[in-house]
mmCIF file of C-alpha atoms and ligand atoms in Angstrom:
data_model
loop_
_atom_site.group_PDB
_atom_site.id
_atom_site.type_symbol
_atom_site.label_atom_id
_atom_site.label_comp_id
_atom_site.label_asym_id
_atom_site.label_seq_id
_atom_site.Cartn_x
_atom_site.Cartn_y
_atom_site.Cartn_z
ATOM 1 C CA MET A 1 -61.075 27.310 -1.371
ATOM 2 C CA PRO A 2 -61.754 25.894 2.160
ATOM 3 C CA ARG A 3 -64.867 23.859 2.509
ATOM 4 C CA ALA A 4 -66.948 22.108 5.192
ATOM 5 C CA VAL A 5 -68.595 18.714 5.232
ATOM 6 C CA VAL A 6 -70.976 17.710 7.952
ATOM 7 C CA VAL A 7 -72.385 14.179 8.630
ATOM 8 C CA ILE A 8 -75.144 13.860 11.276
ATOM 9 C CA LEU A 9 -76.230 10.366 12.538
ATOM 10 C CA ASP A 10 -79.662 11.375 13.829
ATOM 11 C CA GLY A 11 -80.261 10.394 17.450
ATOM 12 C CA LEU A 12 -76.873 8.845 18.102
ATOM 13 C CA ARG A 13 -76.027 8.756 21.861
ATOM 14 C CA ARG A 14 -72.465 9.492 22.813
ATOM 15 C CA ASP A 15 -72.139 6.347 24.936
ATOM 16 C CA PHE A 16 -72.835 4.120 21.870
ATOM 17 C CA VAL A 17 -69.622 5.261 20.102
ATOM 18 C CA ASP A 18 -66.957 2.647 20.575
ATOM 19 C CA ALA A 19 -64.846 0.206 18.579
ATOM 20 C CA VAL A 20 -67.525 -2.480 18.672
ATOM 21 C CA HIS A 21 -70.718 -0.585 17.794
ATOM 22 C CA THR A 22 -69.297 2.210 15.552
ATOM 23 C CA PRO A 23 -65.834 1.213 14.395
ATOM 24 C CA HIS A 24 -65.566 3.984 11.821
ATOM 25 C CA LEU A 25 -66.443 6.653 14.238
ATOM 26 C CA ALA A 26 -64.087 5.202 16.818
ATOM 27 C CA GLN A 27 -61.295 5.219 14.302
ATOM 28 C CA PHE A 28 -62.171 8.804 13.293
ATOM 29 C CA ALA A 29 -61.907 9.837 16.943
ATOM 30 C CA ALA A 30 -58.208 9.010 16.813
ATOM 31 C CA GLN A 31 -57.648 11.735 14.190
ATOM 32 C CA ALA A 32 -60.312 14.238 15.305
ATOM 33 C CA THR A 33 -61.240 16.249 18.416
ATOM 34 C CA TRP A 34 -63.895 14.574 20.519
ATOM 35 C CA PHE A 35 -66.173 16.995 22.384
ATOM 36 C CA SER A 36 -67.052 15.183 25.598
ATOM 37 C CA GLU A 37 -69.476 17.917 26.928
ATOM 38 C CA PHE A 38 -71.398 18.495 23.697
ATOM 39 C CA ARG A 39 -75.085 19.454 24.290
ATOM 40 C CA THR A 40 -78.015 20.197 22.095
ATOM 41 C CA ALA A 41 -80.919 22.566 22.062
ATOM 42 C CA PHE A 42 -84.221 22.257 24.043
ATOM 43 C CA PRO A 43 -86.431 20.506 23.019
ATOM 44 C CA SER A 44 -83.817 17.900 21.933
ATOM 45 C CA ALA A 45 -85.989 17.324 18.900
ATOM 46 C CA THR A 46 -84.720 17.185 15.329
ATOM 47 C CA ARG A 47 -86.683 20.077 13.793
ATOM 48 C CA ALA A 48 -85.838 22.733 16.347
ATOM 49 C CA VAL A 49 -82.269 21.398 16.552
ATOM 50 C CA SER A 50 -81.939 21.530 12.760
ATOM 51 C CA ALA A 51 -82.855 25.254 12.850
ATOM 52 C CA SER A 52 -80.259 25.794 15.601
ATOM 53 C CA PHE A 53 -77.631 23.986 13.590
ATOM 54 C CA ALA A 54 -78.515 25.999 10.437
ATOM 55 C CA THR A 55 -78.611 29.415 12.145
ATOM 56 C CA GLY A 56 -76.136 29.148 15.025
ATOM 57 C CA CYS A 57 -78.939 30.482 17.254
ATOM 58 C CA TYR A 58 -81.121 29.173 20.009
ATOM 59 C CA PRO A 59 -84.893 28.872 19.334
ATOM 60 C CA ALA A 60 -85.474 32.216 21.174
ATOM 61 C CA ARG A 61 -83.836 33.881 18.100
ATOM 62 C CA HIS A 62 -84.617 31.652 15.149
ATOM 63 C CA THR A 63 -88.224 31.204 16.531
ATOM 64 C CA LEU A 64 -88.790 27.490 15.627
ATOM 65 C CA GLN A 65 -89.721 26.430 19.088
ATOM 66 C CA GLY A 66 -90.007 22.655 18.691
ATOM 67 C CA ASN A 67 -91.140 19.639 16.638
ATOM 68 C CA ALA A 68 -94.751 20.486 17.604
ATOM 69 C CA VAL A 69 -95.641 24.151 18.278
ATOM 70 C CA ALA A 70 -98.497 26.596 18.470
ATOM 71 C CA LEU A 71 -98.857 29.858 16.629
ATOM 72 C CA LEU A 72 -101.199 32.743 17.435
ATOM 73 C CA GLU A 73 -103.313 33.170 14.292
ATOM 74 C CA SER A 74 -106.161 35.657 14.021
ATOM 75 C CA ASP A 75 -106.244 35.715 17.824
ATOM 76 C CA LEU A 76 -106.464 31.879 18.077
ATOM 77 C CA LEU A 77 -103.796 29.484 19.426
ATOM 78 C CA VAL A 78 -103.369 26.978 16.668
ATOM 79 C CA PRO A 79 -101.335 23.718 17.126
ATOM 80 C CA HIS A 80 -98.985 22.627 14.388
ATOM 81 C CA ASP A 81 -96.963 19.618 13.399
ATOM 82 C CA VAL A 82 -93.625 21.122 12.287
ATOM 83 C CA GLY A 83 -92.693 17.919 10.465
ATOM 84 C CA ARG A 84 -95.130 18.751 7.634
ATOM 85 C CA PRO A 85 -93.456 19.913 4.370
ATOM 86 C CA ASP A 86 -95.609 23.122 4.242
ATOM 87 C CA PHE A 87 -95.298 24.278 7.992
ATOM 88 C CA LEU A 88 -92.477 26.756 7.566
ATOM 89 C CA ALA A 89 -94.142 28.386 4.506
ATOM 90 C CA HIS A 90 -97.286 28.651 6.743
ATOM 91 C CA LYS A 91 -95.232 30.108 9.632
ATOM 92 C CA ARG A 92 -93.743 32.710 7.209
ATOM 93 C CA ALA A 93 -97.255 33.728 6.177
ATOM 94 C CA VAL A 94 -98.426 34.020 9.839
ATOM 95 C CA THR A 95 -95.348 35.568 11.561
ATOM 96 C CA GLY A 96 -93.517 37.228 8.718
ATOM 97 C CA HIS A 97 -90.591 34.809 8.614
ATOM 98 C CA ALA A 98 -89.944 31.047 8.507
ATOM 99 C CA LEU A 99 -86.840 31.573 10.682
ATOM 100 C CA ALA A 100 -86.092 35.003 12.059
ATOM 101 C CA VAL A 101 -82.345 34.788 11.486
ATOM 102 C CA PRO A 102 -80.338 33.681 8.319
ATOM 103 C CA THR A 103 -79.291 30.116 7.713
ATOM 104 C CA LEU A 104 -75.950 28.846 6.555
ATOM 105 C CA ALA A 105 -77.555 28.229 3.199
ATOM 106 C CA GLU A 106 -78.455 31.960 2.914
ATOM 107 C CA ARG A 107 -75.085 33.108 4.189
ATOM 108 C CA LEU A 108 -73.256 30.821 1.781
ATOM 109 C CA ALA A 109 -75.415 31.390 -1.261
ATOM 110 C CA PRO A 110 -73.023 34.077 -2.728
ATOM 111 C CA CYS A 111 -69.870 32.226 -1.621
ATOM 112 C CA GLY A 112 -69.697 28.559 -2.615
ATOM 113 C CA GLY A 113 -73.251 27.499 -1.800
ATOM 114 C CA ALA A 114 -74.757 24.742 0.396
ATOM 115 C CA ILE A 115 -76.052 21.268 -0.515
ATOM 116 C CA VAL A 116 -78.064 19.327 2.053
ATOM 117 C CA PHE A 117 -78.971 15.664 1.733
ATOM 118 C CA ASN A 118 -81.501 14.779 4.423
ATOM 119 C CA ASN A 119 -83.512 11.672 5.316
ATOM 120 C CA VAL A 120 -85.540 12.795 8.320
ATOM 121 C CA SER A 121 -88.944 14.534 8.385
ATOM 122 C CA PRO A 122 -89.738 17.058 5.628
ATOM 123 C CA GLY A 123 -90.110 19.855 8.178
ATOM 124 C CA ALA A 124 -86.695 19.153 9.672
ATOM 125 C CA ALA A 125 -85.169 19.163 6.160
ATOM 126 C CA ASN A 126 -86.825 22.433 5.463
ATOM 127 C CA ALA A 127 -85.370 24.092 8.603
ATOM 128 C CA HIS A 128 -81.918 24.048 6.908
ATOM 129 C CA ASP A 129 -83.039 26.340 4.135
ATOM 130 C CA PRO A 130 -86.708 27.405 4.379
ATOM 131 C CA ASP A 131 -86.162 30.370 2.047
ATOM 132 C CA TYR A 132 -84.632 28.365 -0.837
ATOM 133 C CA HIS A 133 -81.085 29.624 -1.044
ATOM 134 C CA GLY A 134 -79.297 26.326 -1.758
ATOM 135 C CA HIS A 135 -79.836 22.775 -2.847
ATOM 136 C CA LEU A 136 -81.942 20.412 -0.713
ATOM 137 C CA TYR A 137 -82.314 16.697 -1.428
ATOM 138 C CA HIS A 138 -84.952 14.840 0.598
ATOM 139 C CA ARG A 139 -87.156 11.937 -0.193
ATOM 140 C CA VAL A 140 -90.295 14.123 -0.610
ATOM 141 C CA LEU A 141 -88.856 17.542 -1.282
ATOM 142 C CA SER A 142 -85.864 17.988 -3.542
ATOM 143 C CA ARG A 143 -85.175 21.449 -4.888
ATOM 144 C CA GLY A 144 -82.624 23.982 -6.126
ATOM 145 C CA PRO A 145 -82.148 27.671 -5.333
ATOM 146 C CA GLY A 146 -85.288 29.786 -5.662
ATOM 147 C CA ASP A 147 -87.359 26.661 -5.069
ATOM 148 C CA THR A 148 -86.678 25.446 -8.609
ATOM 149 C CA ALA A 149 -87.236 21.762 -9.571
ATOM 150 C CA VAL A 150 -84.199 19.584 -9.795
ATOM 151 C CA SER A 151 -83.860 16.907 -12.537
ATOM 152 C CA ASP A 152 -82.628 14.232 -10.056
ATOM 153 C CA PRO A 153 -84.841 14.286 -6.946
ATOM 154 C CA LEU A 154 -83.878 11.981 -4.071
ATOM 155 C CA ARG A 155 -86.074 8.921 -3.923
ATOM 156 C CA VAL A 156 -85.117 6.817 -0.913
ATOM 157 C CA THR A 157 -86.837 5.092 1.983
ATOM 158 C CA LEU A 158 -86.575 6.198 5.630
ATOM 159 C CA ASP A 159 -84.409 3.333 6.887
ATOM 160 C CA ALA A 160 -80.859 1.982 6.714
ATOM 161 C CA GLU A 161 -81.174 1.087 3.070
ATOM 162 C CA GLY A 162 -82.395 4.532 2.129
ATOM 163 C CA ASP A 163 -79.575 6.120 4.110
ATOM 164 C CA ARG A 164 -77.056 3.990 2.236
ATOM 165 C CA ALA A 165 -78.446 5.009 -1.180
ATOM 166 C CA MET A 166 -78.514 8.664 -0.105
ATOM 167 C CA THR A 167 -74.938 8.434 1.173
ATOM 168 C CA GLU A 168 -73.784 7.058 -2.232
ATOM 169 C CA ARG A 169 -75.471 9.957 -4.029
ATOM 170 C CA PHE A 170 -74.004 12.431 -1.521
ATOM 171 C CA ILE A 171 -70.481 11.312 -2.226
ATOM 172 C CA ALA A 172 -70.941 11.044 -5.948
ATOM 173 C CA GLU A 173 -72.752 14.356 -6.372
ATOM 174 C CA ALA A 174 -72.532 16.770 -3.348
ATOM 175 C CA LEU A 175 -68.937 16.154 -2.474
ATOM 176 C CA ALA A 176 -67.943 16.064 -6.146
ATOM 177 C CA ARG A 177 -69.519 19.481 -6.825
ATOM 178 C CA ARG A 178 -67.303 20.886 -3.886
ATOM 179 C CA PRO A 179 -69.816 23.392 -2.401
ATOM 180 C CA ALA A 180 -68.626 25.546 0.567
ATOM 181 C CA LEU A 181 -70.908 23.385 2.750
ATOM 182 C CA ALA A 182 -72.174 19.861 2.135
ATOM 183 C CA VAL A 183 -74.439 18.259 4.830
ATOM 184 C CA LEU A 184 -75.491 14.577 5.008
ATOM 185 C CA TRP A 185 -78.190 14.090 7.654
ATOM 186 C CA LEU A 186 -78.930 10.307 8.047
ATOM 187 C CA GLY A 187 -82.285 9.140 9.327
ATOM 188 C CA GLU A 188 -80.619 6.357 11.330
ATOM 189 C CA PRO A 189 -80.101 5.352 14.044
ATOM 190 C CA ASP A 190 -82.982 7.651 15.217
ATOM 191 C CA HIS A 191 -85.580 5.870 13.126
ATOM 192 C CA ILE A 192 -84.837 2.387 14.457
ATOM 193 C CA GLN A 193 -84.361 3.671 18.088
ATOM 194 C CA HIS A 194 -88.056 4.827 18.046
ATOM 195 C CA GLU A 195 -89.105 1.281 17.112
ATOM 196 C CA VAL A 196 -86.987 -1.130 19.148
ATOM 197 C CA PRO A 197 -85.240 -1.058 22.543
ATOM 198 C CA LEU A 198 -81.907 0.719 22.789
ATOM 199 C CA GLY A 199 -79.097 -1.807 22.692
ATOM 200 C CA SER A 200 -81.206 -4.521 21.132
ATOM 201 C CA PRO A 201 -79.714 -6.561 18.265
ATOM 202 C CA GLU A 202 -81.994 -4.804 15.787
ATOM 203 C CA HIS A 203 -80.797 -1.461 16.995
ATOM 204 C CA LEU A 204 -77.089 -2.367 16.948
ATOM 205 C CA ALA A 205 -77.321 -3.820 13.454
ATOM 206 C CA VAL A 206 -78.773 -0.510 12.099
ATOM 207 C CA LEU A 207 -76.304 1.506 14.086
ATOM 208 C CA ARG A 208 -73.449 -0.336 12.311
ATOM 209 C CA GLU A 209 -74.985 0.570 9.029
ATOM 210 C CA ALA A 210 -75.178 4.271 9.990
ATOM 211 C CA ASP A 211 -71.490 4.053 11.085
ATOM 212 C CA ARG A 212 -70.565 2.495 7.720
ATOM 213 C CA ASN A 213 -72.264 5.380 5.900
ATOM 214 C CA ALA A 214 -70.342 7.904 7.984
ATOM 215 C CA GLY A 215 -67.156 5.919 7.235
ATOM 216 C CA ALA A 216 -67.745 6.104 3.499
ATOM 217 C CA VAL A 217 -67.958 9.959 3.710
ATOM 218 C CA MET A 218 -64.809 10.104 5.884
ATOM 219 C CA ALA A 219 -62.920 8.011 3.239
ATOM 220 C CA ALA A 220 -64.257 10.263 0.377
ATOM 221 C CA VAL A 221 -63.170 13.375 2.206
ATOM 222 C CA GLU A 222 -59.693 11.875 2.789
ATOM 223 C CA ARG A 223 -59.408 11.271 -0.957
ATOM 224 C CA GLN A 224 -60.291 14.916 -1.642
ATOM 225 C CA ARG A 225 -57.781 16.170 0.937
ATOM 226 C CA ALA A 226 -55.060 14.018 -0.746
ATOM 227 C CA THR A 227 -55.579 16.159 -3.832
ATOM 228 C CA GLY A 228 -55.108 19.371 -1.830
ATOM 229 C CA ASP A 229 -58.607 20.268 -0.621
ATOM 230 C CA ASP A 230 -58.921 22.062 2.803
ATOM 231 C CA VAL A 231 -61.979 20.363 4.360
ATOM 232 C CA LEU A 232 -63.366 20.831 7.834
ATOM 233 C CA LEU A 233 -65.071 17.511 8.643
ATOM 234 C CA ILE A 234 -67.816 17.499 11.386
ATOM 235 C CA VAL A 235 -69.302 14.122 12.354
ATOM 236 C CA GLY A 236 -71.967 14.061 15.068
ATOM 237 C CA SER A 237 -75.505 13.789 16.057
ATOM 238 C CA ASP A 238 -78.411 16.147 16.884
ATOM 239 C CA HIS A 239 -79.538 14.519 20.173
ATOM 240 C CA GLY A 240 -79.488 11.238 21.966
ATOM 241 C CA HIS A 241 -82.324 9.032 23.185
ATOM 242 C CA GLU A 242 -83.779 7.883 26.517
ATOM 243 C CA THR A 243 -85.883 4.676 27.026
ATOM 244 C CA VAL A 244 -89.530 5.480 27.457
ATOM 245 C CA SER A 245 -90.682 4.435 30.925
ATOM 246 C CA GLY A 246 -94.299 5.528 30.477
ATOM 247 C CA PHE A 247 -96.607 8.080 28.935
ATOM 248 C CA VAL A 248 -98.443 11.165 30.285
ATOM 249 C CA ASP A 249 -101.457 12.704 28.504
ATOM 250 C CA ILE A 250 -100.682 16.299 29.692
ATOM 251 C CA GLU A 251 -103.777 17.850 28.011
ATOM 252 C CA ALA A 252 -106.099 15.318 29.728
ATOM 253 C CA GLU A 253 -104.281 16.057 32.998
ATOM 254 C CA LEU A 254 -104.895 19.842 32.513
ATOM 255 C CA ILE A 255 -108.563 19.263 31.692
ATOM 256 C CA GLY A 256 -108.934 17.122 34.810
ATOM 257 C CA ALA A 257 -107.373 19.839 36.860
ATOM 258 C CA GLY A 258 -109.851 22.507 35.497
ATOM 259 C CA LEU A 259 -106.951 24.372 33.738
ATOM 260 C CA LYS A 260 -108.021 23.586 30.155
ATOM 261 C CA ASP A 261 -111.701 23.788 29.113
ATOM 262 C CA GLY A 262 -111.817 20.772 26.775
ATOM 263 C CA LEU A 263 -109.989 18.653 24.190
ATOM 264 C CA ASP A 264 -110.516 21.176 21.387
ATOM 265 C CA SER A 265 -110.299 24.330 23.484
ATOM 266 C CA ARG A 266 -107.729 26.945 22.471
ATOM 267 C CA ASP A 267 -107.169 28.457 25.906
ATOM 268 C CA VAL A 268 -104.212 26.216 26.893
ATOM 269 C CA LEU A 269 -102.331 23.834 24.547
ATOM 270 C CA ALA A 270 -99.752 21.272 25.697
ATOM 271 C CA LEU A 271 -97.734 20.128 22.654
ATOM 272 C CA SER A 272 -95.769 16.945 22.987
ATOM 273 C CA ASN A 273 -92.149 17.118 21.950
ATOM 274 C CA GLY A 274 -91.430 13.503 22.913
ATOM 275 C CA THR A 275 -90.064 13.555 26.432
ATOM 276 C CA ALA A 276 -90.817 17.281 26.696
ATOM 277 C CA SER A 277 -93.840 19.430 26.353
ATOM 278 C CA LEU A 278 -94.388 23.076 25.308
ATOM 279 C CA ILE A 279 -97.314 24.584 27.086
ATOM 280 C CA TYR A 280 -98.994 27.571 25.481
ATOM 281 C CA LEU A 281 -101.474 29.967 27.107
ATOM 282 C CA HIS A 282 -103.759 32.277 25.162
ATOM 283 C CA PRO A 283 -103.165 35.914 26.152
ATOM 284 C CA ASP A 284 -106.831 36.334 27.020
ATOM 285 C CA GLN A 285 -106.385 33.563 29.665
ATOM 286 C CA GLU A 286 -103.408 35.206 31.443
ATOM 287 C CA SER A 287 -105.245 34.944 34.807
ATOM 288 C CA ARG A 288 -104.720 31.128 34.649
ATOM 289 C CA TYR A 289 -100.873 31.407 34.524
ATOM 290 C CA PRO A 290 -100.168 31.156 38.271
ATOM 291 C CA SER A 291 -102.410 28.133 38.823
ATOM 292 C CA LEU A 292 -101.161 26.498 35.637
ATOM 293 C CA LEU A 293 -97.526 26.919 36.740
ATOM 294 C CA ASP A 294 -98.399 25.823 40.322
ATOM 295 C CA TYR A 295 -100.062 22.690 39.000
ATOM 296 C CA LEU A 296 -97.242 21.728 36.716
ATOM 297 C CA GLN A 297 -94.644 22.273 39.382
ATOM 298 C CA SER A 298 -96.383 19.997 41.725
ATOM 299 C CA GLN A 299 -96.662 17.005 39.316
ATOM 300 C CA ARG A 300 -94.434 14.039 39.804
ATOM 301 C CA TRP A 301 -94.286 13.361 36.067
ATOM 302 C CA ALA A 302 -92.918 16.873 35.429
ATOM 303 C CA GLY A 303 -89.171 16.563 35.981
ATOM 304 C CA ILE A 304 -88.021 20.108 35.124
ATOM 305 C CA VAL A 305 -90.526 22.847 34.792
ATOM 306 C CA VAL A 306 -89.331 26.113 33.285
ATOM 307 C CA PRO A 307 -91.627 29.112 33.834
ATOM 308 C CA ARG A 308 -92.129 31.818 31.302
ATOM 309 C CA GLU A 309 -89.822 34.222 33.102
ATOM 310 C CA ASP A 310 -86.885 31.704 32.949
ATOM 311 C CA LEU A 311 -87.371 30.437 29.335
ATOM 312 C CA ASP A 312 -84.115 32.338 28.356
ATOM 313 C CA THR A 313 -82.191 29.858 30.496
ATOM 314 C CA ILE A 314 -83.014 27.136 27.994
ATOM 315 C CA GLY A 315 -82.710 29.255 24.863
ATOM 316 C CA HIS A 316 -86.455 30.218 24.566
ATOM 317 C CA ALA A 317 -88.543 33.299 24.650
ATOM 318 C CA PRO A 318 -92.244 33.631 25.591
ATOM 319 C CA ARG A 319 -93.333 34.019 21.932
ATOM 320 C CA TYR A 320 -96.583 32.857 20.294
ATOM 321 C CA GLY A 321 -98.059 32.297 23.755
ATOM 322 C CA LEU A 322 -95.383 29.854 25.003
ATOM 323 C CA ALA A 323 -95.899 29.958 28.735
ATOM 324 C CA VAL A 324 -94.133 26.927 30.344
ATOM 325 C CA ALA A 325 -91.615 24.299 29.101
ATOM 326 C CA VAL A 326 -91.618 20.887 30.781
ATOM 327 C CA SER A 327 -88.941 18.212 30.541
ATOM 328 C CA LEU A 328 -90.633 15.015 31.790
ATOM 329 C CA ARG A 329 -89.174 12.988 34.674
ATOM 330 C CA ALA A 330 -86.051 11.130 33.669
ATOM 331 C CA ASP A 331 -83.855 8.829 35.702
ATOM 332 C CA GLN A 332 -80.765 6.584 35.461
ATOM 333 C CA ALA A 333 -82.667 3.264 35.333
ATOM 334 C CA VAL A 334 -81.374 0.692 32.838
ATOM 335 C CA ASN A 335 -83.519 -1.011 30.181
ATOM 336 C CA GLU A 336 -83.616 -4.755 29.404
ATOM 337 C CA TYR A 337 -80.306 -4.526 27.480
ATOM 338 C CA GLY A 338 -78.485 -2.701 30.284
ATOM 339 C CA VAL A 339 -78.716 0.744 28.646
ATOM 340 C CA PRO A 340 -79.133 3.507 31.188
ATOM 341 C CA GLY A 341 -81.465 6.488 31.036
ATOM 342 C CA CYS A 342 -85.236 6.389 31.140
ATOM 343 C CA SER A 343 -87.823 9.127 30.798
ATOM 344 C CA LEU A 344 -91.526 9.524 30.718
ATOM 345 C CA ALA A 345 -92.942 10.821 27.350
ATOM 346 C CA ALA A 346 -95.896 13.058 26.604
ATOM 347 C CA VAL A 347 -98.630 11.537 24.430
ATOM 348 C CA PRO A 348 -98.341 13.075 20.930
ATOM 349 C CA ARG A 349 -101.227 14.578 18.820
ATOM 350 C CA TRP A 350 -99.750 13.540 15.412
ATOM 351 C CA ASP A 351 -96.625 11.386 15.564
ATOM 352 C CA LYS A 352 -96.985 7.688 15.855
ATOM 353 C CA LYS A 353 -97.020 6.812 19.547
ATOM 354 C CA THR A 354 -93.678 5.463 20.581
ATOM 355 C CA GLN A 355 -93.895 2.181 22.443
ATOM 356 C CA SER A 356 -92.970 1.996 26.063
ATOM 357 C CA GLY A 357 -89.484 0.423 26.238
ATOM 358 C CA CYS A 358 -88.323 1.981 22.929
ATOM 359 C CA GLY A 359 -86.263 5.128 22.423
ATOM 360 C CA GLN A 360 -87.542 8.751 22.576
ATOM 361 C CA HIS A 361 -86.109 12.259 23.095
ATOM 362 C CA GLY A 362 -87.025 15.932 23.379
ATOM 363 C CA GLY A 363 -86.225 16.798 26.984
ATOM 364 C CA LEU A 364 -83.257 17.626 29.178
ATOM 365 C CA GLY A 365 -82.441 14.032 30.337
ATOM 366 C CA SER A 366 -78.719 13.118 30.550
ATOM 367 C CA TYR A 367 -78.625 10.819 27.589
ATOM 368 C CA GLU A 368 -80.896 12.710 25.149
ATOM 369 C CA GLN A 369 -78.644 15.692 25.918
ATOM 370 C CA SER A 370 -75.478 13.746 25.133
ATOM 371 C CA PRO A 371 -75.072 13.816 21.388
ATOM 372 C CA VAL A 372 -71.840 13.163 19.480
ATOM 373 C CA LEU A 373 -69.381 15.801 18.127
ATOM 374 C CA LEU A 374 -66.172 14.937 16.356
ATOM 375 C CA VAL A 375 -64.314 17.681 14.420
ATOM 376 C CA GLU A 376 -61.321 17.279 12.162
ATOM 377 C CA GLY A 377 -59.532 20.164 10.320
ATOM 378 C CA ILE A 378 -57.445 23.298 10.953
ATOM 379 C CA GLY A 379 -57.779 24.357 14.572
ATOM 380 C CA PHE A 380 -58.585 20.836 15.872
ATOM 381 C CA GLN A 381 -55.967 18.714 17.307
ATOM 382 C CA GLY A 382 -56.310 15.080 16.270
ATOM 383 C CA GLY A 383 -56.866 12.313 18.859
ATOM 384 C CA THR A 384 -57.790 14.730 21.608
ATOM 385 C CA ILE A 385 -60.694 15.139 24.008
ATOM 386 C CA CYS A 386 -62.106 18.593 24.617
ATOM 387 C CA ALA A 387 -63.993 18.811 27.822
ATOM 388 C CA GLU A 388 -65.058 22.420 27.345
ATOM 389 C CA LYS A 389 -68.797 23.089 26.837
ATOM 390 C CA ALA A 390 -69.773 22.862 23.278
ATOM 391 C CA HIS A 391 -73.376 23.319 21.860
ATOM 392 C CA ILE A 392 -75.246 22.628 18.618
ATOM 393 C CA VAL A 393 -75.354 26.425 18.098
ATOM 394 C CA ASP A 394 -71.510 26.440 17.983
ATOM 395 C CA LEU A 395 -71.389 24.402 14.642
ATOM 396 C CA ALA A 396 -72.532 27.188 12.285
ATOM 397 C CA PRO A 397 -69.913 29.724 13.550
ATOM 398 C CA THR A 398 -67.227 26.998 13.436
ATOM 399 C CA ILE A 399 -68.026 26.291 9.814
ATOM 400 C CA LEU A 400 -68.083 30.001 8.883
ATOM 401 C CA ARG A 401 -64.712 30.495 10.605
ATOM 402 C CA HIS A 402 -63.203 27.676 8.611
ATOM 403 C CA LEU A 403 -64.542 29.357 5.442
ATOM 404 C CA ALA A 404 -63.088 32.721 6.631
ATOM 405 C CA LEU A 405 -66.523 34.329 6.495
ATOM 406 C CA PRO A 406 -68.230 36.680 9.010
ATOM 407 C CA ARG A 407 -70.182 35.058 11.747
ATOM 408 C CA ILE A 408 -72.042 38.010 13.267
ATOM 409 C CA GLY A 409 -75.510 37.615 14.683
ATOM 410 C CA MET A 410 -75.077 34.069 16.116
ATOM 411 C CA ASP A 411 -75.452 32.768 19.662
ATOM 412 C CA GLY A 412 -72.788 30.160 19.294
ATOM 413 C CA ARG A 413 -68.962 30.551 19.140
ATOM 414 C CA ALA A 414 -66.383 29.080 16.811
ATOM 415 C CA LEU A 415 -64.734 25.967 18.394
ATOM 416 C CA GLN A 416 -61.353 26.241 16.661
ATOM 417 C CA ARG A 417 -58.377 26.814 18.962
HETATM 418 ZN ZN1 ZN B 501 -83.032 13.851 15.448
#
């Protein structure tokens, strides 16, 4: 039976893949197809991107709008940290669904199943399978189909060492069980990139560890192929990173401009998604929309401002009060290690504030929108570069096509030739 194996190195920028920094990925590129125009969702933030990977749909259809979002609850705009383990269950209770379209785990439940090993936030891990169709192994939430307990929960740390322990278990358990889909989602190099400058010795050391973990999976898949298995192997990342050039407290700016009543008011919410912000307007305050949009469009810190009527151009819909999306100002400046790509970031409500000079993501900047995609298997010519547009929503239909299963109801397209 054909199978698919996916390895995601969270936060890996395309321009960091070379023989020096990532020797296993560079070697894999010689036998896989390299997608040089691969892009990710907006916001380029792990939780929303995970839902787009899992469903093959943009946020407009799966309805998980970002890493931090608002929901309209009992006529109130309520801000939420999507990283929490219980957020998607709460969203199901409020909106009627965790995600509005089926995940790969749901589609594959009757035909080979899905096993996900994941070392990022609990909310991002949940986005792969919020309705409990397959197996999920995560450091704080491991479970089987039907939300059943597993005898062997994953207990690892969120760092390179934890990723290595998770990779060993993934190879020994997930690959050995030969499900239709096995996903290994590493926490690095994203985790270290938030803590140290891009290109610094600490960053590059962890990047080599992440590359080695990916290399171990590539070797294990090769051994399975040698026994006759037909495996589609996808190795990539969910977004890149930019260097933070400064911070903007957008809610404070809106209060100062008279567009939001106060820190705790529910009229307007600006929710930081790293280098992007999702701005929600309560329906009762509709009269503020023109001045809110005018204000945002005139701010130097607002790089790209997408009004409600154009949200479809970035894969969004004006749902739950979402009124404006902002990608903060990014440029091509280089950091202290000569790494190009800097962006302002929005001050977060919940996540630890990233330091200026370290990595961040979420917006539409060139480097956060340049993740990695390498695919090896039937329909992909080895050692070639494909310069056609490819998007994170294309991965789910590509996997289903390899498995010879229907792929209706997806925004993406299968990438096989
Ligand atoms: Zn990520």
